[in-house]
Amino acid sequence: MTETVVAPNPLAEGLRMRRPPEPFALTIFGASGDLTQRKLMPALYSLVFRGLLPDAFAILGVSRMEAADDVFREHMRQAVIDHSRDEFREDVWQQLAERLFFVTADVSAAGSEALAARLDELDETHGTSGNRVYYLAVPPKAFGPIVTALGNARKASGWTRLIVEKPFGTDLATGRQLNELVHRYFEEQEIYRIDHYLGKETVQNMLVLRFANGIFEPIWNRQFIDHVQITVAESLGVEGRGDFYDETGAMRDVVQNHMLQLVALTAMEPPIDFEAEAVRNEKVKVLKAMHTPGPKHVARGQYGTGFIEGAPVPGYREEDGVAPDSETETYVAAKLYVDNWRWADTPFYIRTGKRLPRRETTIAIQFKRAPHPPFEVDDEEGLRPNVLLIHIQPDEGVSLAVGAKVPGQGVSIRTVHMDFLYGGAFRVGLPEAYERLILDCLLGDATLFTRADEVEEQWALVDAMLAPWQRDRPHFPNYAAGTWGPHSADELLRRDGRSWRRH
Ligand code: BG6
């Protein structure tokens, strides 16, 4: 079979049009799991919808579920109907369904002859050319056995790539062990460690905003910026993942990966180009420059009962799968410093939590106050500092807060917002992060994936922040569901004469 050349397709706007991927066979371990249904299959459907995949591809789901190809296809059809951002079209679905297969097996089958034979067969019938992508959508304890089995069963023809979901380890030691294991069998450029935040359109826009506009670079430093606030707030609780979450907590679940990526992208130096190594080198430099915050600079919380949008919700300790005396944090706030020439003494305040009043991910760059405003202003409102607010989600866009004269006699100043909203400016739906990331992996572009040394730097910082928690028992729960987190998080900023952005 030959590769199709992708025709210009207006629907492909929003996903960069590049060369189409080479033929491939994608094996998904954990094919009956939540991630496959909610994210992976809808993303693959959207890629087919936009004509972004080659003709010659096949997808092989692997899980312990007893099912034939047909039954698996029916499950996946429903998953696409339920979760795709695109309308369901039978003709598009058929293109995917014809290339969708299933094997019942557990992880021990990863390198088995049966699986290899099935893939070889797909090479014959679907022209997949021996090119293999293995997607590990399985709990972390299954990574090791799968990687070992796949490594031992590597074949000579075609390329092999491995996509690994987070969490990549549970601390520095286990993250390192996992890196050593995968490096035993795979080259670093064959490993795609997912952090889905990097696939978000608005997160990538952070780089464009900074590096495609001349006006920001001269003021993007300690001379002009007072501090940065990064918020990843969720109103959801643990959503049936109590078992996993209770062993993980907010620090490992969100700070170690998503939040540190946002800090790195905000603070990094301009890379020499947008190739994977250049971008990742700069991010690693930021992580290396961050020094460990002392215990007073890290606040933790756990939600108790409360209300979300007027409806009562249980406390964390009452959730399914959570120990009734759990000391797992569902909220973290911290003051971080990036100790380099650009950012010395400029705090990066970060906070993340479950069961906060609403879903909001933002990066707020707060500039220093005007040195000497020559106006007499009676209320504080008039003299608020400028803030560049990057809305990662929802209401994706960028907004700049500036002081403006209220029309009328005298000088009265009020903060107004200059807004750019994605929805209004581009009028196309934003691609889901997984569409971008799967396509990038198929194209062999690792820019938006976490490199081995990067994940180790992230764990080193997180381990250091977690260490003092071993000594002090927390007084949990310490914030009510539906509020903005514990008192200690407010204190963290109040001590510096600052406060969290108003909501
Ligand atoms: C995941 C975490 O990585 O990110 C979840 O495991 C969290 O706990 C989720 O809810 C948040 O992602 P998003 O895209 O909804 O902001």
Short mmCIF file of C-alpha atoms and ligand atoms in Angstrom, two decimals:
data_model
loop_
_atom_site.label_atom_id
_atom_site.label_comp_id
_atom_site.label_asym_id
_atom_site.label_seq_id
_atom_site.Cartn_x
_atom_site.Cartn_y
_atom_site.Cartn_z
CA MET A 1 0.00 0.00 0.00
CA THR A 2 1.14 3.52 -0.64
CA GLU A 3 1.00 6.56 1.54
CA THR A 4 -1.76 9.05 0.80
CA VAL A 5 -0.84 12.66 0.32
CA VAL A 6 -3.08 14.65 2.58
CA ALA A 7 -5.21 17.05 0.58
CA PRO A 8 -5.56 20.57 1.96
CA ASN A 9 -8.40 20.26 4.37
CA PRO A 10 -9.94 23.30 6.02
CA LEU A 11 -10.83 21.14 9.00
CA ALA A 12 -7.17 20.52 9.59
CA GLU A 13 -6.75 24.14 10.59
CA GLY A 14 -5.64 24.23 14.20
CA LEU A 15 -3.43 21.19 13.74
CA ARG A 16 -0.38 22.24 11.80
CA MET A 17 -0.42 20.75 8.33
CA ARG A 18 2.83 18.97 7.75
CA ARG A 19 3.91 15.90 5.87
CA PRO A 20 1.59 13.00 6.64
CA PRO A 21 2.87 10.33 9.00
CA GLU A 22 4.42 7.18 7.58
CA PRO A 23 2.39 3.95 7.72
CA PHE A 24 2.17 2.58 11.24
CA ALA A 25 0.62 -0.01 13.53
CA LEU A 26 -0.41 1.43 16.89
CA THR A 27 -0.79 -1.04 19.77
CA ILE A 28 -2.68 0.28 22.77
CA PHE A 29 -2.07 -1.56 26.05
CA GLY A 30 -5.02 -0.80 28.33
CA ALA A 31 -7.49 -0.59 25.45
CA SER A 32 -10.57 -1.11 27.59
CA GLY A 33 -9.57 1.59 30.06
CA ASP A 34 -10.94 5.04 30.63
CA LEU A 35 -8.14 6.89 28.82
CA THR A 36 -8.62 4.91 25.61
CA GLN A 37 -12.34 5.58 25.61
CA ARG A 38 -12.37 9.20 26.67
CA LYS A 39 -9.26 10.49 24.97
CA LEU A 40 -7.33 8.17 22.65
CA MET A 41 -10.09 6.82 20.43
CA PRO A 42 -11.86 10.19 20.07
CA ALA A 43 -8.47 11.75 19.19
CA LEU A 44 -7.78 9.09 16.54
CA TYR A 45 -11.29 9.65 15.14
CA SER A 46 -10.68 13.41 14.93
CA LEU A 47 -7.38 12.80 13.10
CA VAL A 48 -9.17 10.59 10.56
CA PHE A 49 -11.96 13.18 10.34
CA ARG A 50 -9.38 15.72 9.20
CA GLY A 51 -7.57 13.40 6.84
CA LEU A 52 -4.39 13.63 8.91
CA LEU A 53 -3.54 9.93 9.00
CA PRO A 54 -2.11 7.90 6.10
CA ASP A 55 -4.15 5.19 4.38
CA ALA A 56 -1.85 2.52 5.65
CA PHE A 57 -2.36 2.21 9.37
CA ALA A 58 -3.82 -0.19 11.89
CA ILE A 59 -4.71 0.03 15.55
CA LEU A 60 -4.52 -2.97 17.83
CA GLY A 61 -6.21 -2.77 21.22
CA VAL A 62 -4.83 -5.05 23.92
CA SER A 63 -6.51 -5.69 27.25
CA ARG A 64 -7.74 -8.44 29.49
CA MET A 65 -11.34 -7.86 28.40
CA GLU A 66 -12.76 -10.92 26.62
CA ALA A 67 -13.89 -9.52 23.31
CA ALA A 68 -13.75 -10.13 19.60
CA ASP A 69 -12.76 -7.41 17.10
CA ASP A 70 -16.46 -6.61 16.50
CA VAL A 71 -17.30 -6.15 20.14
CA PHE A 72 -14.26 -3.95 20.65
CA ARG A 73 -15.23 -1.82 17.63
CA GLU A 74 -18.73 -1.41 19.03
CA HIS A 75 -17.30 -0.20 22.39
CA MET A 76 -15.01 2.23 20.61
CA ARG A 77 -17.81 3.48 18.35
CA GLN A 78 -19.78 4.39 21.46
CA ALA A 79 -16.70 6.01 23.01
CA VAL A 80 -16.32 8.22 19.93
CA ILE A 81 -20.02 9.13 19.95
CA ASP A 82 -19.82 10.01 23.64
CA HIS A 83 -16.52 11.84 23.75
CA SER A 84 -15.45 13.17 20.36
CA ARG A 85 -15.37 16.91 19.79
CA ASP A 86 -16.48 16.24 16.19
CA GLU A 87 -19.88 15.17 14.93
CA PHE A 88 -20.20 11.43 14.47
CA ARG A 89 -20.07 10.49 10.79
CA GLU A 90 -20.55 6.88 9.78
CA ASP A 91 -18.20 7.21 6.76
CA VAL A 92 -15.39 8.59 8.93
CA TRP A 93 -15.98 5.96 11.58
CA GLN A 94 -15.81 3.20 8.95
CA GLN A 95 -12.36 4.39 7.87
CA LEU A 96 -11.20 3.94 11.46
CA ALA A 97 -13.20 0.78 12.21
CA GLU A 98 -11.73 -1.05 9.19
CA ARG A 99 -8.31 -0.59 10.74
CA LEU A 100 -9.24 -1.41 14.32
CA PHE A 101 -8.47 -4.79 15.90
CA PHE A 102 -8.36 -6.35 19.32
CA VAL A 103 -6.45 -9.03 21.21
CA THR A 104 -7.39 -10.34 24.63
CA ALA A 105 -4.21 -10.52 26.64
CA ASP A 106 -2.64 -9.20 29.80
CA VAL A 107 0.65 -7.35 30.00
CA SER A 108 2.66 -10.54 30.00
CA ALA A 109 1.66 -10.88 26.33
CA ALA A 110 3.51 -7.67 25.44
CA GLY A 111 6.40 -9.36 23.68
CA SER A 112 4.63 -12.60 22.92
CA GLU A 113 4.83 -14.38 19.63
CA ALA A 114 1.05 -14.23 19.29
CA LEU A 115 1.08 -10.44 19.45
CA ALA A 116 4.06 -10.16 17.14
CA ALA A 117 2.35 -12.49 14.68
CA ARG A 118 -0.79 -10.36 14.73
CA LEU A 119 1.27 -7.24 14.02
CA ASP A 120 3.16 -8.98 11.22
CA GLU A 121 -0.18 -9.95 9.74
CA LEU A 122 -1.25 -6.31 9.83
CA ASP A 123 1.95 -5.40 7.97
CA GLU A 124 0.75 -7.73 5.22
CA THR A 125 -2.91 -6.74 5.15
CA HIS A 126 -2.63 -3.03 5.98
CA GLY A 127 0.78 -2.09 4.67
CA THR A 128 2.03 -0.89 8.04
CA SER A 129 5.66 -1.52 7.04
CA GLY A 130 6.92 -2.86 10.36
CA ASN A 131 6.54 0.60 11.96
CA ARG A 132 5.35 0.20 15.52
CA VAL A 133 3.93 2.57 18.11
CA TYR A 134 3.22 1.09 21.52
CA TYR A 135 0.95 3.15 23.75
CA LEU A 136 1.20 2.28 27.45
CA ALA A 137 -2.19 3.39 28.79
CA VAL A 138 -1.80 1.14 31.82
CA PRO A 139 -1.11 1.62 35.55
CA PRO A 140 2.55 2.42 36.28
CA LYS A 141 3.28 -0.99 37.81
CA ALA A 142 2.67 -2.55 34.37
CA PHE A 143 5.23 -0.30 32.60
CA GLY A 144 8.28 -2.31 33.57
CA PRO A 145 7.09 -5.74 32.37
CA ILE A 146 5.75 -4.30 29.09
CA VAL A 147 8.91 -2.34 28.33
CA THR A 148 11.10 -5.37 29.03
CA ALA A 149 8.98 -7.68 26.90
CA LEU A 150 8.80 -5.22 24.02
CA GLY A 151 12.49 -4.52 24.22
CA ASN A 152 13.35 -8.20 24.03
CA ALA A 153 11.02 -8.72 21.10
CA ARG A 154 12.27 -5.80 18.97
CA LYS A 155 12.51 -6.52 15.31
CA ALA A 156 14.94 -5.16 12.82
CA SER A 157 12.64 -3.65 10.20
CA GLY A 158 10.72 -0.40 10.58
CA TRP A 159 10.83 2.04 13.47
CA THR A 160 9.52 1.60 17.01
CA ARG A 161 8.17 4.31 19.32
CA LEU A 162 6.90 4.04 22.85
CA ILE A 163 4.29 6.40 24.31
CA VAL A 164 4.26 6.36 28.10
CA GLU A 165 1.49 7.95 30.14
CA LYS A 166 2.16 9.80 33.36
CA PRO A 167 2.95 9.25 36.16
CA PHE A 168 6.50 8.35 35.11
CA GLY A 169 7.55 6.89 38.46
CA THR A 170 6.43 8.01 41.88
CA ASP A 171 9.61 9.77 42.98
CA LEU A 172 13.13 10.45 41.73
CA ALA A 173 14.37 6.93 42.51
CA THR A 174 11.56 5.15 40.65
CA GLY A 175 11.58 7.68 37.80
CA ARG A 176 15.31 7.02 37.36
CA GLN A 177 14.85 3.25 37.49
CA LEU A 178 12.20 3.50 34.81
CA ASN A 179 14.46 5.65 32.66
CA GLU A 180 17.28 3.14 33.05
CA LEU A 181 14.97 0.32 32.11
CA VAL A 182 13.61 1.94 28.94
CA HIS A 183 17.10 3.06 27.93
CA ARG A 184 18.24 -0.53 28.12
CA TYR A 185 16.10 -1.31 25.09
CA PHE A 186 15.15 2.01 23.47
CA GLU A 187 16.91 5.18 22.40
CA GLU A 188 15.73 8.35 24.12
CA GLN A 189 14.31 9.65 20.82
CA GLU A 190 12.07 6.59 20.64
CA ILE A 191 10.40 7.40 23.97
CA TYR A 192 7.45 9.78 24.15
CA ARG A 193 6.59 10.61 27.78
CA ILE A 194 3.18 12.23 27.78
CA ASP A 195 2.24 15.34 29.69
CA HIS A 196 -1.04 16.21 28.06
CA TYR A 197 -0.71 19.86 29.14
CA LEU A 198 1.97 20.30 26.49
CA GLY A 199 -0.54 19.23 23.85
CA LYS A 200 -2.95 22.00 24.80
CA GLU A 201 -3.15 24.67 22.14
CA THR A 202 -3.06 27.49 24.67
CA VAL A 203 0.04 26.11 26.35
CA GLN A 204 1.85 26.15 23.02
CA ASN A 205 0.54 29.65 22.46
CA MET A 206 2.58 30.66 25.48
CA LEU A 207 5.69 30.05 23.36
CA VAL A 208 4.25 31.93 20.40
CA LEU A 209 3.19 34.83 22.56
CA ARG A 210 6.65 35.12 24.04
CA PHE A 211 8.83 34.39 21.05
CA ALA A 212 6.85 35.59 18.02
CA ASN A 213 6.18 39.05 19.46
CA GLY A 214 8.93 41.59 19.87
CA ILE A 215 7.25 43.55 22.62
CA PHE A 216 7.36 40.98 25.40
CA GLU A 217 10.98 39.89 25.48
CA PRO A 218 12.44 43.20 26.76
CA ILE A 219 10.03 43.25 29.71
CA TRP A 220 9.94 39.50 30.44
CA ASN A 221 12.26 39.60 33.42
CA ARG A 222 12.79 40.60 37.04
CA GLN A 223 13.14 44.28 36.17
CA PHE A 224 9.54 44.60 34.99
CA ILE A 225 7.74 41.59 36.44
CA ASP A 226 6.81 41.65 40.12
CA HIS A 227 5.75 38.02 40.32
CA VAL A 228 3.97 35.23 38.47
CA GLN A 229 0.89 33.31 39.64
CA ILE A 230 0.02 29.99 38.10
CA THR A 231 -3.31 28.36 38.93
CA VAL A 232 -4.58 24.90 37.99
CA ALA A 233 -7.97 24.77 39.70
CA GLU A 234 -10.55 22.04 39.34
CA SER A 235 -14.07 21.88 40.72
CA LEU A 236 -14.14 18.11 40.24
CA GLY A 237 -13.21 15.73 43.04
CA VAL A 238 -11.40 12.45 42.51
CA GLU A 239 -14.00 11.11 40.05
CA GLY A 240 -13.90 7.40 40.83
CA ARG A 241 -10.09 7.39 40.97
CA GLY A 242 -9.91 7.41 44.77
CA ASP A 243 -7.57 4.40 44.95
CA PHE A 244 -5.04 5.92 42.59
CA TYR A 245 -5.35 9.44 43.93
CA ASP A 246 -4.98 8.47 47.58
CA GLU A 247 -1.54 7.07 46.81
CA THR A 248 -0.63 10.00 44.62
CA GLY A 249 -1.89 13.37 45.88
CA ALA A 250 -1.89 16.74 44.17
CA MET A 251 1.89 17.21 44.34
CA ARG A 252 2.63 14.10 42.28
CA ASP A 253 -0.53 14.21 40.18
CA VAL A 254 -0.34 17.79 38.94
CA VAL A 255 2.60 19.78 40.36
CA GLN A 256 5.33 17.35 39.26
CA ASN A 257 4.22 17.48 35.65
CA HIS A 258 1.62 19.99 34.45
CA MET A 259 2.52 22.84 36.80
CA LEU A 260 6.28 22.54 36.46
CA GLN A 261 5.82 22.52 32.68
CA LEU A 262 3.88 25.76 32.91
CA VAL A 263 6.59 27.31 35.08
CA ALA A 264 9.28 26.14 32.64
CA LEU A 265 7.51 27.52 29.59
CA THR A 266 6.95 30.86 31.32
CA ALA A 267 10.52 31.18 32.54
CA MET A 268 12.63 29.57 29.79
CA GLU A 269 15.08 31.41 27.58
CA PRO A 270 14.32 31.65 23.85
CA PRO A 271 15.43 28.37 22.25
CA ILE A 272 17.62 28.63 19.16
CA ASP A 273 14.93 26.80 17.16
CA PHE A 274 11.78 24.83 17.76
CA GLU A 275 13.38 21.44 17.46
CA ALA A 276 12.79 19.00 20.29
CA GLU A 277 16.28 19.19 21.76
CA ALA A 278 16.55 22.98 21.73
CA VAL A 279 13.20 23.52 23.43
CA ARG A 280 13.75 20.79 25.99
CA ASN A 281 17.27 21.99 26.79
CA GLU A 282 15.89 25.37 27.77
CA LYS A 283 13.15 23.87 29.92
CA VAL A 284 15.65 21.67 31.75
CA LYS A 285 17.81 24.73 32.49
CA VAL A 286 14.83 26.34 34.25
CA LEU A 287 14.20 23.21 36.33
CA LYS A 288 17.87 23.06 37.29
CA ALA A 289 17.79 26.72 38.33
CA MET A 290 14.83 26.26 40.67
CA HIS A 291 15.82 25.96 44.26
CA THR A 292 13.91 23.95 46.80
CA PRO A 293 11.37 26.04 48.67
CA GLY A 294 11.58 25.76 52.46
CA PRO A 295 8.63 24.14 54.27
CA LYS A 296 7.12 27.56 55.02
CA HIS A 297 6.88 28.18 51.29
CA VAL A 298 4.75 25.14 50.56
CA ALA A 299 1.12 24.85 51.70
CA ARG A 300 -1.00 21.74 51.48
CA GLY A 301 -4.68 21.08 51.93
CA GLN A 302 -7.40 18.49 51.78
CA TYR A 303 -11.05 19.26 51.14
CA GLY A 304 -13.84 18.53 53.56
CA THR A 305 -17.55 18.53 52.76
CA GLY A 306 -18.90 21.59 51.03
CA PHE A 307 -20.84 22.85 48.07
CA ILE A 308 -20.02 22.97 44.37
CA GLU A 309 -22.39 25.14 42.35
CA GLY A 310 -24.91 25.00 45.15
CA ALA A 311 -24.95 21.19 45.44
CA PRO A 312 -23.54 19.46 48.54
CA VAL A 313 -20.49 17.25 47.91
CA PRO A 314 -18.71 14.82 50.26
CA GLY A 315 -15.30 15.48 51.77
CA TYR A 316 -12.22 13.77 50.35
CA ARG A 317 -12.09 11.20 53.17
CA GLU A 318 -15.63 10.11 52.30
CA GLU A 319 -14.80 9.42 48.64
CA ASP A 320 -14.72 5.81 47.39
CA GLY A 321 -11.29 4.23 47.60
CA VAL A 322 -9.97 6.86 50.04
CA ALA A 323 -8.84 5.94 53.56
CA PRO A 324 -11.09 7.52 56.23
CA ASP A 325 -8.02 9.00 57.94
CA SER A 326 -6.17 9.82 54.71
CA GLU A 327 -3.40 12.40 54.87
CA THR A 328 -3.20 12.78 51.11
CA GLU A 329 -3.21 16.37 49.89
CA THR A 330 -5.79 17.51 47.36
CA TYR A 331 -4.35 21.03 47.27
CA VAL A 332 -0.83 22.43 47.00
CA ALA A 333 0.43 25.99 46.84
CA ALA A 334 4.10 26.92 46.72
CA LYS A 335 6.45 29.82 46.23
CA LEU A 336 9.18 28.91 43.78
CA TYR A 337 12.26 30.78 42.62
CA VAL A 338 14.10 30.37 39.37
CA ASP A 339 17.58 31.36 40.37
CA ASN A 340 19.07 32.86 37.26
CA TRP A 341 19.96 36.22 35.78
CA ARG A 342 16.47 36.78 34.34
CA TRP A 343 14.37 35.80 37.35
CA ALA A 344 16.41 36.16 40.55
CA ASP A 345 14.12 37.25 43.44
CA THR A 346 10.94 37.03 41.34
CA PRO A 347 8.51 34.62 43.00
CA PHE A 348 6.52 32.12 40.98
CA TYR A 349 3.48 31.31 43.11
CA ILE A 350 1.75 28.13 42.05
CA ARG A 351 -1.47 26.55 43.32
CA THR A 352 -3.54 23.58 42.32
CA GLY A 353 -6.47 21.84 43.94
CA LYS A 354 -9.50 19.65 43.58
CA ARG A 355 -12.97 20.82 44.59
CA LEU A 356 -12.13 24.48 44.21
CA PRO A 357 -15.02 26.73 43.16
CA ARG A 358 -14.44 26.39 39.44
CA ARG A 359 -12.23 24.98 36.71
CA GLU A 360 -9.55 27.46 35.76
CA THR A 361 -5.99 27.18 34.48
CA THR A 362 -4.25 30.52 34.17
CA ILE A 363 -0.80 32.05 34.13
CA ALA A 364 -0.85 35.59 35.49
CA ILE A 365 2.20 37.74 34.87
CA GLN A 366 1.96 40.63 37.29
CA PHE A 367 4.07 43.63 36.32
CA LYS A 368 5.57 46.12 38.70
CA ARG A 369 3.59 49.21 39.50
CA ALA A 370 4.17 52.38 37.52
CA PRO A 371 7.07 54.10 39.32
CA HIS A 372 5.40 57.43 39.79
CA PRO A 373 1.85 57.89 38.57
CA PRO A 374 1.31 61.65 38.34
CA PHE A 375 -2.37 61.36 39.20
CA GLU A 376 -4.24 61.80 42.39
CA VAL A 377 -6.37 58.76 42.74
CA ASP A 378 -8.68 58.32 45.68
CA ASP A 379 -9.31 54.61 45.60
CA GLU A 380 -6.89 51.72 45.36
CA GLU A 381 -8.76 50.25 42.43
CA GLY A 382 -7.36 52.92 40.15
CA LEU A 383 -3.73 52.03 40.68
CA ARG A 384 -3.75 48.29 40.16
CA PRO A 385 -0.61 46.95 38.47
CA ASN A 386 -0.74 45.61 34.90
CA VAL A 387 -1.38 41.91 34.59
CA LEU A 388 -0.96 39.77 31.52
CA LEU A 389 -3.36 36.90 32.03
CA ILE A 390 -3.00 33.79 29.93
CA HIS A 391 -6.16 31.71 30.07
CA ILE A 392 -5.15 28.12 29.36
CA GLN A 393 -8.72 26.91 30.00
CA PRO A 394 -11.63 27.49 29.86
CA ASP A 395 -12.33 30.73 27.89
CA GLU A 396 -8.99 30.22 26.14
CA GLY A 397 -7.27 33.49 25.36
CA VAL A 398 -5.04 36.26 26.62
CA SER A 399 -6.02 39.37 28.48
CA LEU A 400 -4.01 42.43 29.48
CA ALA A 401 -5.22 44.52 32.43
CA VAL A 402 -4.45 48.22 32.05
CA GLY A 403 -5.57 51.31 33.92
CA ALA A 404 -7.90 53.57 31.90
CA LYS A 405 -9.50 56.93 32.56
CA VAL A 406 -13.13 56.75 33.46
CA PRO A 407 -14.94 59.21 31.15
CA GLY A 408 -15.96 62.43 32.89
CA GLN A 409 -14.47 65.34 34.77
CA GLY A 410 -11.31 64.87 36.85
CA VAL A 411 -9.11 61.82 36.70
CA SER A 412 -10.63 58.62 37.84
CA ILE A 413 -8.87 55.43 36.84
CA ARG A 414 -10.28 51.97 36.42
CA THR A 415 -8.74 48.68 35.33
CA VAL A 416 -9.99 47.51 31.95
CA HIS A 417 -9.06 44.42 29.95
CA MET A 418 -7.74 44.12 26.43
CA ASP A 419 -8.87 40.65 25.47
CA PHE A 420 -8.00 38.15 22.80
CA LEU A 421 -10.33 35.16 22.80
CA TYR A 422 -9.50 32.11 20.70
CA GLY A 423 -13.14 31.43 19.92
CA GLY A 424 -13.67 34.96 18.58
CA ALA A 425 -10.38 35.34 16.69
CA PHE A 426 -10.12 31.99 14.90
CA ARG A 427 -13.64 30.56 14.86
CA VAL A 428 -12.42 26.99 14.86
CA GLY A 429 -12.65 24.50 17.68
CA LEU A 430 -9.36 23.87 19.44
CA PRO A 431 -7.89 20.41 18.90
CA GLU A 432 -7.76 18.13 21.89
CA ALA A 433 -4.30 17.73 23.39
CA TYR A 434 -4.19 14.03 22.52
CA GLU A 435 -4.76 14.68 18.81
CA ARG A 436 -1.71 16.85 18.71
CA LEU A 437 0.43 14.51 20.78
CA ILE A 438 -0.48 11.31 18.93
CA LEU A 439 0.13 13.00 15.58
CA ASP A 440 3.47 14.42 16.76
CA CYS A 441 4.61 10.97 17.87
CA LEU A 442 3.58 9.48 14.51
CA LEU A 443 5.67 12.19 12.87
CA GLY A 444 8.62 11.51 15.16
CA ASP A 445 8.50 14.98 16.74
CA ALA A 446 9.26 14.80 20.47
CA THR A 447 9.20 18.56 21.18
CA LEU A 448 6.02 18.35 23.25
CA PHE A 449 7.08 15.29 25.26
CA THR A 450 9.07 15.16 28.46
CA ARG A 451 12.73 14.11 28.16
CA ALA A 452 14.44 11.72 30.62
CA ASP A 453 16.52 14.40 32.37
CA GLU A 454 13.52 16.72 32.52
CA VAL A 455 11.35 14.18 34.33
CA GLU A 456 14.20 13.51 36.76
CA GLU A 457 14.63 17.22 37.52
CA GLN A 458 10.89 17.48 38.13
CA TRP A 459 11.00 14.59 40.59
CA ALA A 460 14.06 15.96 42.37
CA LEU A 461 12.20 19.19 43.11
CA VAL A 462 8.99 17.44 44.12
CA ASP A 463 10.82 14.97 46.38
CA ALA A 464 12.47 17.89 48.14
CA MET A 465 9.12 19.61 48.66
CA LEU A 466 7.52 16.40 49.94
CA ALA A 467 10.34 15.50 52.37
CA PRO A 468 9.25 17.78 55.26
CA TRP A 469 5.74 16.37 55.04
CA GLN A 470 7.03 13.05 56.34
CA ARG A 471 7.76 14.76 59.65
CA ASP A 472 4.67 16.90 60.25
CA ARG A 473 1.21 15.48 60.36
CA PRO A 474 -1.30 17.69 58.61
CA HIS A 475 -4.54 18.92 60.15
CA PHE A 476 -6.89 17.71 57.47
CA PRO A 477 -9.43 18.50 56.16
CA ASN A 478 -8.52 22.17 56.11
CA TYR A 479 -10.66 23.66 53.37
CA ALA A 480 -14.29 23.18 52.49
CA ALA A 481 -15.15 21.91 49.02
CA GLY A 482 -16.12 24.87 46.88
CA THR A 483 -13.66 27.32 48.51
CA TRP A 484 -10.27 28.53 47.28
CA GLY A 485 -8.10 26.29 49.45
CA PRO A 486 -6.59 26.45 52.95
CA HIS A 487 -5.79 29.53 54.93
CA SER A 488 -2.08 28.67 54.81
CA ALA A 489 -2.09 29.26 51.03
CA ASP A 490 -3.35 32.80 51.54
CA GLU A 491 -0.76 33.33 54.26
CA LEU A 492 1.98 32.32 51.83
CA LEU A 493 1.32 35.45 49.78
CA ARG A 494 0.18 37.69 52.59
CA ARG A 495 3.60 37.39 54.21
CA ASP A 496 5.03 38.91 51.03
CA GLY A 497 2.43 41.71 50.96
CA ARG A 498 0.66 40.07 48.03
CA SER A 499 -2.55 38.14 47.47
CA TRP A 500 -3.86 35.55 45.06
CA ARG A 501 -5.58 37.04 42.07
CA ARG A 502 -9.17 37.89 42.81
CA HIS A 503 -11.76 35.57 41.40
C1 BG6 B 1 -4.43 14.71 35.01
C2 BG6 B 1 -4.59 14.44 36.48
O1 BG6 B 1 -3.09 14.53 34.63
O2 BG6 B 1 -4.82 16.04 34.73
C3 BG6 B 1 -6.03 14.68 36.91
O3 BG6 B 1 -4.24 13.09 36.76
C4 BG6 B 1 -6.47 16.06 36.50
O4 BG6 B 1 -6.18 14.51 38.31
C5 BG6 B 1 -6.18 16.31 35.03
O5 BG6 B 1 -7.85 16.15 36.74
C6 BG6 B 1 -6.45 17.75 34.64
O6 BG6 B 1 -6.39 17.85 33.25
P1 BG6 B 1 -7.23 18.95 32.46
O7 BG6 B 1 -6.82 18.77 31.04
O8 BG6 B 1 -8.67 18.64 32.71
O9 BG6 B 1 -6.82 20.26 33.04
#
